């Protein structure tokens, strides 16, 4: 399989590598796109209980994977390197905030607004690169950011409220990506996720214990199906991230950039078609602008890739 932005006549092994990367990337974004339905099925567990179990079971799942792949030496190196550990600890706080906002958004019937955040996120990441990393933007990137800002303004004015869930999701995940960029290739995806989960696990375990003391725990009180769904929070968290890491090593960044819009599109359709969230004219206008911004950004990525 070749891509219009890539040279023709790639070797067969490279084509196979890219096919595998494309499948991994698509799998990651499809799994992320299904999360709103998954989290909705976890009722009556509240957002904090789901978050706590997500952290604990993700940690255990990652440790099992490390044991199977012999990756404990990388984990040990990350835990003993003070700078790396502190950076990953900050990343853990940011991703925890992102997960919590996402969960609250889903459980309060704001899936459409959450999807807005993931549409905005790539644009916000680019803007953070300018502010923090002193990167220079191309004209089309500035255009996309301007259109996205107009979209948020249209939604806020027409809807009568700032889309806080969407903005919080976008800011927390963009900041998480920026912090992870500081670690770079020093830590593998699995080891990095394990460290982040380990940092959060004592707090998560403490909250789970509190739910039992307070009599609000649902983990063992809502039947076998609920218990299994809660246990599967570990794989549901780790697998998309690992598939994403596999994809980024095998396919061009422009392909990843286009694939990332699969997730918010699935979330948007889930909110509107399956969960019946209301879309007034202002929201449609705002999302129309967001989609236009995404198209401009994708066009810029393809154009830049072809030039390279």
C-alpha positions in Angstrom: 0.0 0.0 0.0 1.4 3.4 -0.9 0.1 6.9 -0.1 -0.2 9.9 -2.4 2.3 11.8 -0.3 4.9 9.1 -0.4 7.3 8.0 -3.1 6.1 5.3 -5.4 7.8 1.9 -5.7 8.4 1.3 -2.0 10.0 -2.1 -1.1 7.6 -4.8 -0.3 8.8 -5.0 3.3 8.2 -1.3 3.8 4.7 -1.6 2.3 4.0 -4.4 4.8 5.3 -2.3 7.6 3.1 0.6 6.7 0.0 -1.6 6.3 0.7 -2.9 9.8 1.1 0.6 11.1 -2.1 1.8 9.4 -4.0 -1.1 11.0 -2.6 -0.4 14.4 -3.4 3.3 14.1 -6.9 2.7 12.9 -7.4 0.1 15.8 -6.2 2.6 18.4 -8.5 5.4 17.3 -11.5 3.1 16.8 -11.1 1.8 20.4 -10.8 5.3 21.7 -13.9 6.2 19.8 -15.9 3.5 21.5 -15.0 4.6 25.0 -18.2 6.8 25.5 -20.4 3.7 25.0 -18.1 1.7 27.3 -18.2 4.2 30.1 -21.9 4.7 29.8 -22.3 0.9 30.3 -20.4 1.2 33.6 -23.3 2.9 35.4 -24.1 3.2 38.3 -20.4 3.6 39.0 -19.6 7.3 39.3 -16.7 9.1 37.5 -14.2 8.9 40.4 -14.8 5.2 41.0 -14.4 4.4 37.3 -11.2 6.5 37.2 -9.8 4.8 40.2 -10.4 1.3 38.8 -9.1 2.4 35.4 -5.8 3.4 37.0 -5.4 0.3 39.2 -6.3 -2.2 36.5 -4.2 -0.4 33.9 -1.2 -0.6 36.2 -1.7 -4.4 36.7 -2.2 -5.0 33.0 0.9 -3.0 32.1 3.0 -4.9 34.7 1.8 -8.2 33.2 2.8 -7.0 29.7 6.2 -6.0 31.0 6.7 -9.4 32.6 5.8 -11.1 29.3 8.1 -8.9 27.2 11.0 -8.6 29.6 10.7 -4.9 29.9 11.3 -4.4 33.6 14.8 -3.1 33.0 13.3 -0.1 31.1 10.8 0.4 33.8 13.6 0.4 36.5 15.6 2.9 34.4 12.6 5.3 34.2 11.8 5.0 37.9 15.4 5.6 39.0 16.1 8.6 36.6 14.9 11.5 38.7 14.3 13.9 35.8 12.4 11.3 33.8 10.4 10.2 36.8 9.3 13.8 37.7 8.4 14.5 34.1 6.3 11.3 33.9 4.7 12.2 37.3 3.6 15.5 35.8 2.3 13.7 32.8 0.4 11.3 35.1 -1.4 14.3 36.8 -2.4 15.7 33.4 -3.6 12.5 31.9 -5.6 11.8 35.1 -7.3 15.2 34.7 -8.0 14.4 31.1 -9.5 11.0 32.0 -11.6 12.6 34.8 -13.0 15.4 32.6 -13.8 12.8 29.9 -15.6 10.6 32.3 -17.7 13.4 33.8 -18.5 14.7 30.3 -19.8 11.2 29.2 -21.7 10.6 32.4 -23.4 14.0 32.4 -24.5 13.7 28.7 -21.9 15.9 27.2 -20.3 13.5 24.7 -20.7 15.9 21.8 -18.8 18.6 23.8 -16.1 16.1 24.7 -15.7 15.3 21.0 -15.2 19.0 20.3 -12.2 18.9 22.7 -10.6 16.1 20.7 -11.2 18.0 17.4 -9.5 21.1 18.9 -6.7 19.2 20.6 -4.3 18.9 17.5 -4.7 22.6 16.9 -4.0 23.4 20.5 -0.9 21.2 20.5 0.4 23.2 17.5 -0.3 26.4 19.3 1.5 25.2 22.5 4.5 24.3 20.2 4.6 27.9 19.2 4.3 29.3 22.7 6.5 26.8 24.6 8.9 25.3 22.0 9.2 28.5 19.8 8.1 26.6 16.7 7.1 28.5 13.6 3.7 27.9 12.0 2.9 27.7 8.4 0.1 30.0 7.0 -2.4 27.1 6.7 -1.8 26.1 10.4 -2.5 29.7 11.5 -5.7 29.6 9.4 -6.8 26.4 11.0 -6.2 27.8 14.5 -8.2 31.0 13.6 -11.1 29.0 12.3 -11.1 26.8 15.4 -11.1 29.9 17.7 -14.1 31.2 15.8 -15.9 27.9 16.2 -15.5 27.9 20.0 -16.8 31.5 20.0 -19.8 30.7 17.9 -20.7 27.7 20.1 -20.2 29.8 23.3 -22.3 32.7 22.1 -25.0 30.6 20.5 -25.2 28.0 23.3 -25.1 30.6 26.0 -22.1 28.9 27.8 -18.5 28.3 27.3 -17.9 24.6 26.2 -15.8 23.9 29.3 -15.7 20.1 28.9 -14.3 20.4 25.4 -11.8 23.0 26.3 -10.7 21.1 29.5 -10.2 17.9 27.5 -8.2 19.7 24.8 -6.0 21.6 27.2 -5.2 18.7 29.5 -4.4 16.3 26.6 -2.3 18.9 24.7 -0.4 19.7 27.8 0.1 15.9 28.4 1.5 15.6 24.9 3.9 18.5 25.5 5.2 17.0 28.7 5.6 13.6 27.1 7.6 15.2 24.3 10.1 16.3 27.0 10.8 12.6 27.7 11.0 11.7 24.0 12.6 8.4 23.0 14.1 7.9 26.5 11.2 5.8 27.7 9.1 3.4 25.6 5.3 3.7 25.4 4.6 0.8 27.8 7.2 1.7 30.3 6.1 5.4 30.3 2.4 4.4 30.8 3.4 2.0 33.6 5.3 4.7 35.5 2.4 7.2 35.1 -0.1 4.5 36.4 2.2 3.6 39.3 2.3 7.3 40.4 -1.5 7.5 40.4 -2.2 4.0 41.9 -1.8 4.8 45.6 -4.4 7.6 45.3 -6.7 5.4 43.2 -6.4 2.5 45.6 -7.2 4.8 48.5 -10.3 6.1 46.7 -11.5 2.5 46.0 -11.0 1.7 49.7 -13.0 4.9 50.6 -15.9 3.8 48.4 -16.2 0.6 50.3 -16.0 2.4 53.7 -18.7 4.9 52.5 -20.9 2.1 51.1 -20.9 3.6 47.6 -18.7 1.0 45.8 -20.3 -0.7 42.9 -17.4 -3.0 41.9 -18.7 -6.2 43.5 -22.3 -5.2 44.1 -23.7 -4.9 40.5 -23.4 -8.4 39.2 -20.7 -10.3 37.2 -21.1 -8.3 34.0 -20.3 -5.0 35.8 -17.4 -6.5 37.6 -15.9 -7.8 34.3 -16.4 -4.5 32.6 -14.6 -2.8 35.5 -11.7 -5.2 35.3 -11.4 -4.7 31.5 -10.7 -1.0 32.1 -7.0 -1.9 32.3 -6.8 -3.4 28.7 -9.2 -0.7 27.4 -6.8 1.9 28.6 -3.5 0.4 27.7 -4.2 -1.4 24.3 -5.1 1.8 22.3 -2.0 3.5 23.6 0.2 0.6 22.6 -1.4 0.3 19.2 -0.9 4.1 18.8 2.8 3.7 19.7 3.2 0.9 17.2 1.5 3.0 14.5 3.7 6.1 15.0 6.8 3.9 14.4 5.6 2.5 11.1 3.7 5.2 9.2 4.3 8.9 8.3 3.2 11.5 10.8 0.8 12.9 8.2 -1.1 9.6 8.2 -1.4 9.7 12.0 -2.6 13.3 11.8 -5.5 12.2 9.5 -6.3 9.1 11.5 -6.7 11.1 14.8 -10.0 12.6 13.6 -11.6 9.1 13.6 -12.0 9.2 17.4 -13.9 12.6 17.8 -16.0 11.8 14.8 -17.1 8.5 16.4 -17.7 10.3 19.7 -19.8 13.0 17.9 -21.9 10.4 16.1 -22.3 8.5 19.4 -23.6 11.6 21.2 -26.0 12.7 18.5 -27.3 9.4 17.0 -27.1 6.9 19.9 -27.3 9.0 23.1 -29.7 11.6 21.6 -27.8 14.8 22.6 -29.4 18.0 21.3 -27.7 19.9 18.5 -29.1 23.5 18.0 -28.1 25.7 15.0 -25.3 27.3 16.9 -23.7 24.0 17.7 -24.0 22.9 14.1 -22.4 26.1 12.9 -19.6 25.7 15.4 -18.9 22.2 14.5 -19.1 23.1 10.8 -16.2 25.6 11.5 -14.3 23.0 13.4 -14.6 20.5 10.6 -13.4 23.2 8.2 -10.4 23.8 10.5 -9.6 20.1 10.5 -9.7 19.9 6.7 -7.3 22.9 6.5 -4.9 21.2 8.9 -5.0 17.9 7.1 -4.4 19.7 3.8 -1.4 21.4 5.3 0.0 18.1 6.7 -0.4 16.4 3.2 1.2 19.4 1.5 4.1 19.5 3.9 4.6 15.7 3.6 4.8 15.9 -0.2 7.3 18.7 0.0 9.6 16.6 2.3 
